[in-house]
Coordinates of C-alpha atoms in Angstrom, one line a residue:
Chain A
M1 CA 0.0 0.0 0.0
P2 CA 1.5 3.3 -1.0
Q3 CA 2.2 5.6 2.0
K4 CA -0.2 8.6 2.4
P5 CA 1.7 11.7 1.4
I6 CA 2.7 14.2 4.1
I7 CA 0.5 17.3 4.0
C8 CA 2.7 20.3 3.1
T9 CA 1.3 23.6 4.1
I10 CA 2.5 27.2 4.7
D11 CA 1.1 29.5 7.4
V12 CA 1.8 33.2 7.7
V13 CA 1.8 35.1 10.9
L14 CA 0.9 38.6 9.8
L15 CA 1.5 41.2 12.6
C16 CA 0.6 44.8 13.0
L17 CA 0.2 47.4 15.8
Q18 CA -3.1 48.7 17.0
G19 CA -2.6 51.4 19.6
S20 CA 0.4 49.9 21.4
A21 CA -0.7 46.3 21.2
L22 CA 0.7 43.8 18.7
H23 CA -2.2 42.1 16.7
V24 CA -2.2 39.1 14.5
A25 CA -4.4 38.7 11.4
L26 CA -6.7 35.7 11.4
L27 CA -9.1 34.5 8.7
K28 CA -12.4 32.7 9.1
R29 CA -12.0 29.2 7.7
D30 CA -14.5 28.3 5.0
K31 CA -13.9 24.6 4.9
P32 CA -13.1 21.7 7.3
P33 CA -11.3 21.0 9.4
F34 CA -12.2 23.7 11.9
E35 CA -14.7 25.3 9.5
G36 CA -15.8 28.6 10.8
G37 CA -12.9 29.0 13.1
Y38 CA -10.3 31.8 12.9
A39 CA -6.9 30.6 11.8
L40 CA -3.7 31.9 10.3
P41 CA -3.8 32.7 6.6
G42 CA -2.1 29.7 4.8
G43 CA -2.6 26.9 2.5
F44 CA -1.0 24.1 0.5
I45 CA 2.2 24.5 -1.4
H46 CA 1.6 24.4 -5.2
P47 CA 4.7 22.8 -6.7
E48 CA 3.6 23.8 -10.2
E49 CA 3.4 27.4 -9.3
D50 CA 5.7 28.2 -6.3
A51 CA 9.4 28.3 -6.8
D52 CA 10.0 27.7 -3.1
T53 CA 8.3 28.1 0.2
L54 CA 9.1 31.8 0.5
D55 CA 7.4 32.2 -2.9
A56 CA 4.4 30.2 -1.7
A57 CA 4.1 32.3 1.5
A58 CA 4.1 35.5 -0.5
R59 CA 1.5 34.1 -2.9
M60 CA -0.7 33.0 -0.1
L61 CA -0.5 36.2 1.9
N62 CA -1.4 38.1 -1.2
E63 CA -4.3 35.8 -2.2
K64 CA -5.8 35.7 1.3
T65 CA -5.2 39.3 2.5
G66 CA -4.3 41.3 -0.5
I67 CA -1.0 42.3 1.1
A68 CA 2.4 42.2 -0.4
S69 CA 4.7 42.5 2.6
P70 CA 8.1 44.0 2.1
Y71 CA 9.4 41.7 4.8
L72 CA 8.6 38.1 5.0
E73 CA 10.9 35.8 7.0
Q74 CA 10.8 32.1 7.8
L75 CA 10.1 31.4 11.5
C76 CA 10.4 27.6 11.6
T77 CA 8.6 24.4 10.7
F78 CA 5.9 22.8 12.8
S79 CA 5.2 19.2 12.1
G80 CA 3.9 15.9 13.2
A81 CA 1.1 13.4 13.3
A82 CA -1.0 15.2 15.9
R83 CA -1.4 18.8 14.6
D84 CA -3.8 18.3 11.7
P85 CA -6.7 15.9 11.8
R86 CA -6.2 15.1 8.1
G87 CA -2.9 13.4 8.7
W88 CA 0.9 13.8 9.2
S89 CA 1.6 17.4 8.3
I90 CA 4.2 20.0 8.0
S91 CA 3.6 23.7 8.2
I92 CA 6.5 26.0 7.2
V93 CA 5.7 29.2 9.0
Y94 CA 6.6 32.7 7.8
Y95 CA 6.0 36.0 9.6
A96 CA 5.4 39.5 8.3
L97 CA 5.1 42.9 9.9
V98 CA 3.0 45.6 8.3
P99 CA 1.4 49.0 9.2
A100 CA -2.1 48.4 10.4
E101 CA -3.5 50.7 7.7
L102 CA -2.3 48.1 5.1
I103 CA -4.7 45.5 6.4
K104 CA -8.0 46.2 4.7
P105 CA -10.9 44.0 5.8
D106 CA -12.8 44.7 2.5
R107 CA -9.9 43.1 0.6
A108 CA -10.1 40.0 2.8
P109 CA -13.6 39.0 4.0
G110 CA -13.5 37.2 7.3
L111 CA -10.3 38.8 8.3
Q112 CA -10.0 39.7 12.0
L113 CA -7.2 41.2 14.1
Q114 CA -6.6 39.8 17.5
P115 CA -4.2 41.1 20.2
V116 CA -1.4 38.5 20.6
D117 CA -1.4 38.9 24.4
Q118 CA -5.0 37.8 24.7
L119 CA -5.3 35.0 22.2
R120 CA -8.1 32.6 22.6
T121 CA -7.6 28.9 21.5
L122 CA -6.9 28.7 17.7
P123 CA -7.3 25.8 15.3
F124 CA -4.4 23.4 14.7
D125 CA -1.3 24.5 16.7
H126 CA -1.8 28.1 15.5
K127 CA -1.8 29.6 18.9
E128 CA 1.6 28.0 19.6
I129 CA 2.8 29.3 16.2
V130 CA 1.7 32.9 16.9
L131 CA 3.4 32.9 20.3
A132 CA 6.6 31.6 18.8
A133 CA 6.5 34.3 16.1
V134 CA 5.9 37.0 18.7
E135 CA 8.8 35.8 20.8
R136 CA 11.0 35.9 17.7
V137 CA 9.8 39.4 16.7
R138 CA 10.4 40.7 20.3
S139 CA 13.9 39.3 20.6
K140 CA 14.9 40.3 17.1
S141 CA 13.5 43.8 17.5
S142 CA 15.9 44.6 20.3
Y143 CA 18.9 44.6 18.0
S144 CA 17.4 45.4 14.5
S145 CA 15.3 47.6 12.3
L146 CA 12.4 45.1 12.4
P147 CA 9.8 47.3 14.1
V148 CA 10.1 49.9 11.4
Y149 CA 7.9 47.7 9.2
L150 CA 5.1 48.4 11.6
C151 CA 5.2 52.1 10.8
G152 CA 3.9 53.7 7.7
E153 CA 6.4 54.9 5.0
Q154 CA 7.2 58.1 6.9
F155 CA 7.3 58.6 10.7
T156 CA 8.8 60.8 13.4
L157 CA 11.5 59.5 15.8
P158 CA 9.1 59.8 18.8
R159 CA 6.6 57.6 16.9
L160 CA 9.3 55.0 16.0
Q161 CA 10.4 55.0 19.7
A162 CA 6.9 54.3 20.8
V163 CA 6.7 51.4 18.3
Y164 CA 9.9 49.9 19.7
E165 CA 8.6 50.3 23.2
A166 CA 5.3 48.6 22.3
I167 CA 7.2 45.6 20.9
L168 CA 9.7 45.4 23.7
G169 CA 7.1 46.0 26.3
E170 CA 9.0 48.6 28.2
P171 CA 10.1 52.2 28.1
I172 CA 13.4 53.0 26.4
N173 CA 15.7 55.8 27.4
K174 CA 15.5 58.4 24.7
V175 CA 19.3 58.9 24.5
S176 CA 19.9 55.1 24.1
F177 CA 17.2 55.0 21.5
R178 CA 18.7 57.8 19.4
R179 CA 22.1 56.2 19.7
K180 CA 20.8 52.8 18.6
M181 CA 19.1 54.5 15.6
D182 CA 22.4 56.1 14.7
E183 CA 24.2 52.8 15.0
L184 CA 21.7 50.9 12.9
D185 CA 22.1 53.7 10.3
M186 CA 18.9 52.7 8.6
L187 CA 16.9 56.0 8.5
E188 CA 17.1 59.1 6.4
P189 CA 15.2 62.4 6.9
V190 CA 12.5 63.1 4.3
E191 CA 13.7 66.4 2.9
G192 CA 11.4 69.3 3.9
A193 CA 8.8 67.0 5.5
L194 CA 7.5 67.8 8.9
E195 CA 4.8 66.1 10.8
A196 CA 1.4 67.6 9.8
G197 CA -1.1 69.0 12.2
R198 CA 1.3 70.1 14.9
A199 CA 1.6 73.9 15.1
N200 CA 4.4 74.0 17.7
R201 CA 7.7 72.3 17.1
P202 CA 6.6 70.0 14.3
A203 CA 8.8 66.9 14.2
Q204 CA 11.0 65.9 11.2
L205 CA 9.7 62.9 9.3
Y206 CA 12.0 59.9 8.5
R207 CA 11.9 56.9 6.3
L208 CA 13.9 53.7 5.8
K209 CA 16.9 54.0 3.6
N210 CA 16.4 52.2 0.3
Q211 CA 18.8 49.4 1.0
Y212 CA 16.8 48.4 4.1
R213 CA 13.4 48.2 2.5
N214 CA 13.5 44.5 2.2
R215 CA 16.2 43.5 4.6
L216 CA 17.1 44.2 8.2
S217 CA 19.7 46.5 9.6
L218 CA 21.3 44.6 12.5
S219 CA 23.2 45.7 15.6
G220 CA 25.6 43.5 17.5
R221 CA 24.0 44.5 20.8
A222 CA 20.5 44.4 22.1
M223 CA 18.8 47.6 23.1
T224 CA 18.4 47.6 26.9
A225 CA 15.3 49.2 28.3
N226 CA 16.0 52.3 30.3
S227 CA 19.7 51.7 30.2
D228 CA 22.6 53.6 28.6
H229 CA 24.9 50.7 27.9
Chain B
M1 CA -3.7 13.7 -13.0
P2 CA -2.8 13.6 -9.3
Q3 CA 0.0 16.0 -8.4
K4 CA 3.4 14.4 -7.7
P5 CA 3.9 14.6 -3.9
I6 CA 6.4 17.0 -2.5
I7 CA 9.6 15.2 -1.4
C8 CA 9.9 15.6 2.4
T9 CA 13.4 15.1 3.9
I10 CA 15.4 15.9 7.0
D11 CA 19.1 16.8 7.0
V12 CA 21.3 17.0 10.0
V13 CA 24.3 19.3 10.2
L14 CA 26.5 17.5 12.8
L15 CA 29.4 19.7 13.9
C16 CA 32.4 19.1 16.1
L17 CA 35.8 20.7 16.7
Q18 CA 39.1 19.2 15.5
G19 CA 42.0 21.2 16.8
S20 CA 40.5 24.7 16.7
A21 CA 38.5 24.2 13.4
L22 CA 34.8 23.5 13.2
H23 CA 34.2 20.4 11.2
V24 CA 31.0 19.0 9.6
A25 CA 30.2 15.2 9.3
L26 CA 29.4 14.1 5.8
L27 CA 28.4 10.6 4.6
K28 CA 29.2 8.9 1.3
R29 CA 25.9 8.5 -0.6
D30 CA 25.2 4.9 -1.6
K31 CA 22.4 5.7 -4.1
P32 CA 21.5 8.3 -6.7
P33 CA 21.2 11.2 -7.0
F34 CA 24.8 12.1 -6.4
E35 CA 25.8 8.5 -5.7
G36 CA 29.3 8.4 -4.3
G37 CA 29.2 12.1 -3.3
Y38 CA 29.6 13.2 0.3
A39 CA 26.5 14.8 1.7
L40 CA 24.7 15.6 5.0
P41 CA 23.3 12.7 6.9
G42 CA 19.6 12.7 6.2
G43 CA 16.7 10.9 4.7
F44 CA 12.9 10.8 4.3
I45 CA 10.4 11.4 7.0
H46 CA 8.6 8.2 8.0
P47 CA 5.1 9.3 9.0
E48 CA 4.4 5.8 10.5
E49 CA 7.4 6.0 12.7
D50 CA 8.3 9.6 13.4
A51 CA 6.2 11.7 15.8
D52 CA 7.4 14.9 14.3
T53 CA 10.5 16.2 12.4
L54 CA 12.6 16.5 15.6
D55 CA 12.0 12.9 16.2
A56 CA 12.8 12.0 12.6
A57 CA 16.1 14.0 12.8
A58 CA 17.1 12.1 16.0
R59 CA 16.3 8.8 14.4
M60 CA 18.3 9.6 11.2
L61 CA 21.3 10.9 13.1
N62 CA 21.3 7.7 15.2
E63 CA 20.8 5.4 12.3
K64 CA 23.4 7.0 10.1
T65 CA 26.1 8.0 12.6
G66 CA 25.3 6.1 15.8
I67 CA 25.1 9.3 17.7
A68 CA 22.4 10.4 20.1
S69 CA 23.1 14.1 20.4
P70 CA 21.9 15.8 23.6
Y71 CA 21.3 19.0 21.6
L72 CA 19.4 19.0 18.3
E73 CA 17.9 22.2 17.1
Q74 CA 15.9 23.1 14.0
L75 CA 17.8 25.5 11.7
C76 CA 15.3 26.2 9.0
T77 CA 13.7 24.6 6.0
F78 CA 15.2 24.7 2.5
S79 CA 12.8 24.1 -0.3
G80 CA 12.0 24.4 -4.0
A81 CA 11.9 22.9 -7.4
A82 CA 15.6 23.3 -8.1
R83 CA 17.4 21.7 -5.2
D84 CA 16.8 18.0 -5.8
P85 CA 16.8 16.5 -9.3
R86 CA 14.0 14.1 -8.2
G87 CA 11.4 16.9 -7.9
W88 CA 10.0 19.7 -5.7
S89 CA 11.4 19.1 -2.3
I90 CA 11.6 20.3 1.3
S91 CA 14.5 19.7 3.7
I92 CA 13.9 20.5 7.3
V93 CA 17.3 21.0 8.7
Y94 CA 18.5 20.4 12.2
Y95 CA 22.0 20.9 13.7
A96 CA 23.8 19.2 16.5
L97 CA 27.1 19.8 18.3
V98 CA 29.1 17.0 19.8
P99 CA 32.6 16.3 21.0
A100 CA 34.8 15.0 18.2
E101 CA 35.5 11.8 20.2
L102 CA 31.8 10.9 19.9
I103 CA 32.1 10.6 16.1
K104 CA 33.3 7.0 15.5
P105 CA 33.9 6.2 11.8
D106 CA 33.6 2.5 12.6
R107 CA 30.0 3.0 13.6
A108 CA 29.4 4.9 10.4
P109 CA 31.1 3.6 7.3
G110 CA 31.7 6.4 4.7
L111 CA 31.7 9.1 7.3
Q112 CA 34.1 11.9 6.8
L113 CA 34.8 15.1 8.7
Q114 CA 35.4 18.3 6.6
P115 CA 36.5 21.7 8.0
V116 CA 33.5 24.1 7.4
D117 CA 35.8 26.9 6.3
Q118 CA 37.2 24.9 3.4
L119 CA 34.2 23.1 2.1
R120 CA 34.2 21.9 -1.4
T121 CA 31.0 21.7 -3.5
L122 CA 28.4 19.4 -1.9
P123 CA 25.4 17.6 -3.4
F124 CA 22.0 19.3 -3.5
D125 CA 22.2 22.7 -1.6
H126 CA 24.1 21.1 1.3
K127 CA 27.0 23.6 1.2
E128 CA 24.6 26.5 1.6
I129 CA 22.9 24.5 4.4
V130 CA 26.2 23.9 6.2
L131 CA 27.2 27.6 5.9
A132 CA 23.8 28.7 7.3
A133 CA 24.2 26.3 10.3
V134 CA 27.7 27.6 11.0
E135 CA 26.5 31.2 10.9
R136 CA 23.7 30.3 13.3
V137 CA 26.1 28.5 15.7
R138 CA 28.6 31.3 15.6
S139 CA 26.0 34.0 16.4
K140 CA 24.2 31.9 19.0
S141 CA 27.5 31.0 20.7
S142 CA 28.2 34.5 21.6
Y143 CA 25.4 34.7 24.1
S144 CA 24.7 31.1 25.1
S145 CA 26.1 27.8 26.5
L146 CA 26.0 26.3 23.0
P147 CA 29.8 25.7 22.6
V148 CA 29.8 23.5 25.7
Y149 CA 28.3 20.7 23.6
L150 CA 31.6 20.5 21.7
C151 CA 33.5 19.6 24.9
G152 CA 33.5 16.3 26.5
E153 CA 31.6 15.7 29.7
Q154 CA 34.3 17.4 31.9
F155 CA 36.6 20.2 30.9
T156 CA 38.7 23.0 32.4
L157 CA 37.8 26.7 32.1
P158 CA 40.8 27.4 29.8
R159 CA 39.7 24.5 27.5
L160 CA 36.2 25.9 27.4
Q161 CA 37.5 29.4 26.6
A162 CA 39.6 28.0 23.8
V163 CA 36.4 26.3 22.4
Y164 CA 34.5 29.6 22.5
E165 CA 37.4 31.3 20.8
A166 CA 37.5 28.7 18.1
I167 CA 33.8 29.2 17.4
L168 CA 33.8 33.0 17.6
G169 CA 37.0 33.1 15.6
E170 CA 38.7 35.6 17.9
P171 CA 40.5 35.8 21.2
I172 CA 38.3 36.6 24.3
N173 CA 39.5 38.6 27.2
K174 CA 39.8 36.1 30.2
V175 CA 38.0 38.4 32.7
S176 CA 35.0 38.9 30.3
F177 CA 34.9 35.2 29.6
R178 CA 34.8 34.3 33.3
R179 CA 32.2 36.9 34.0
K180 CA 30.1 35.6 31.1
M181 CA 30.3 32.1 32.5
D182 CA 29.2 33.3 35.9
E183 CA 26.3 35.1 34.2
L184 CA 25.2 32.0 32.2
D185 CA 25.4 30.1 35.5
M186 CA 25.5 26.8 33.6
L187 CA 28.7 25.1 35.1
E188 CA 29.4 23.3 38.3
P189 CA 32.8 22.1 39.5
V190 CA 33.3 18.3 39.5
E191 CA 34.1 17.7 43.2
G192 CA 37.7 16.7 43.7
A193 CA 38.4 16.4 40.0
L194 CA 41.5 18.1 38.6
E195 CA 42.9 17.9 35.1
A196 CA 45.0 14.8 34.8
G197 CA 48.6 14.8 33.6
R198 CA 49.5 18.3 34.8
A199 CA 51.9 18.2 37.7
N200 CA 52.0 22.0 38.3
R201 CA 48.8 23.8 39.1
P202 CA 46.4 21.2 37.8
A203 CA 43.1 22.9 36.8
Q204 CA 39.7 22.3 38.2
L205 CA 37.3 20.3 36.0
Y206 CA 33.8 21.5 35.3
R207 CA 30.7 20.1 33.8
L208 CA 27.3 21.3 32.7
K209 CA 24.6 21.6 35.4
N210 CA 21.9 19.0 35.0
Q211 CA 19.3 21.4 33.9
Y212 CA 21.3 22.6 30.9
R213 CA 22.1 19.1 29.5
N214 CA 19.5 19.4 26.8
R215 CA 18.7 23.1 26.7
L216 CA 20.7 26.2 26.4
S217 CA 21.5 28.8 29.0
L218 CA 21.1 32.2 27.4
S219 CA 22.5 35.6 28.2
G220 CA 20.8 38.9 27.1
R221 CA 24.1 40.2 25.8
A222 CA 26.7 38.9 23.3
M223 CA 30.2 38.2 24.4
T224 CA 32.4 40.8 22.8
A225 CA 35.9 39.7 21.7
N226 CA 38.6 41.3 23.8
S227 CA 36.3 43.7 25.4
D228 CA 35.1 44.2 29.0
H229 CA 31.6 45.5 28.4

């Protein structure tokens, strides 16, 4: 008897900030298993169509949410006999960070944002997957440009600092923050652009340098909350 | 026409130190493709037998090299239409670190150790996989207990420092090193055990604390070569 093939899927953990809380995008499942439940956007690899799993993840994210994320990174692979009632399965998981404005529910019916720190039970092992992605994002954020993907194209330094603080979950000393930004050397001022709607002392707007649009700027040292080291 | 199933494999990057050079274990392939070439130990997932991919990796490592590594971690998944001549494939890659003495060529015919910094071309994308594993090991070593797995069960602090230096590729200030070991809090002296064969000032032997046998001790900050920060 030929062996049942292993089920090969991709899941994408799409994260954004609402207020100061990290949220994950979930989609209402329209077929079994777990029909009607909210789960990560994902699906089967299409060998005829996808060059590799990164390509498959980008296709799925776009098909299911209408989003083309500039940053999509592999988290890791979840696997086993127990995680999917249909059989032995593999899910190669990717994560993406985007500004909340980019997530448009009219482009993706059944899409819902849930705060990652108050997740209810999810289908399959998706809760475990989301928590692993959040842990990766939090640890990677402390020494990289990763949180910038949560901002829109242009932002002030105080806004960016607030985003870092939201991810790291603690206040950051302003001097350390500015020093870390200098070290990461990833930002450039938008010439002549000041934050709109602030009469007094409008703040300069910044954007990511071109070379960091699709890849991270990394620092050898983690940002320490409220510390100057 | 039913779609050809995706080929699901596991590969293990088994690393050890010879002298001060990191080496990877390669096995002579006894069947096509690349028959006779040296490649990473690996094989197909057996859904009837393996609970998940970690389980499959441990099984394969043991079957192919006779080694039960105390530390086996997922690196990432390599995939696509181009990497295996047999078809669209996935390789979920794990890496392991062991003392060189544990690798016994008589237990594994066709096993060869190659220095990772002088790798020749390997079958499939295995060279790329080895280099990715080495990069992960080097970056993870700077803030964790990972290099300890390259030592035998008991070792002196100077020996362990030499192992860290070999992995990080640079000398480490002794005071910083000792401070980092204190911080990681992963070692305990072996009572009454001194290094054999040294008449003058024999050094104390240490071993990993029990709770770190199978999991890493992590520090929030990287060890900086020759620095005291």
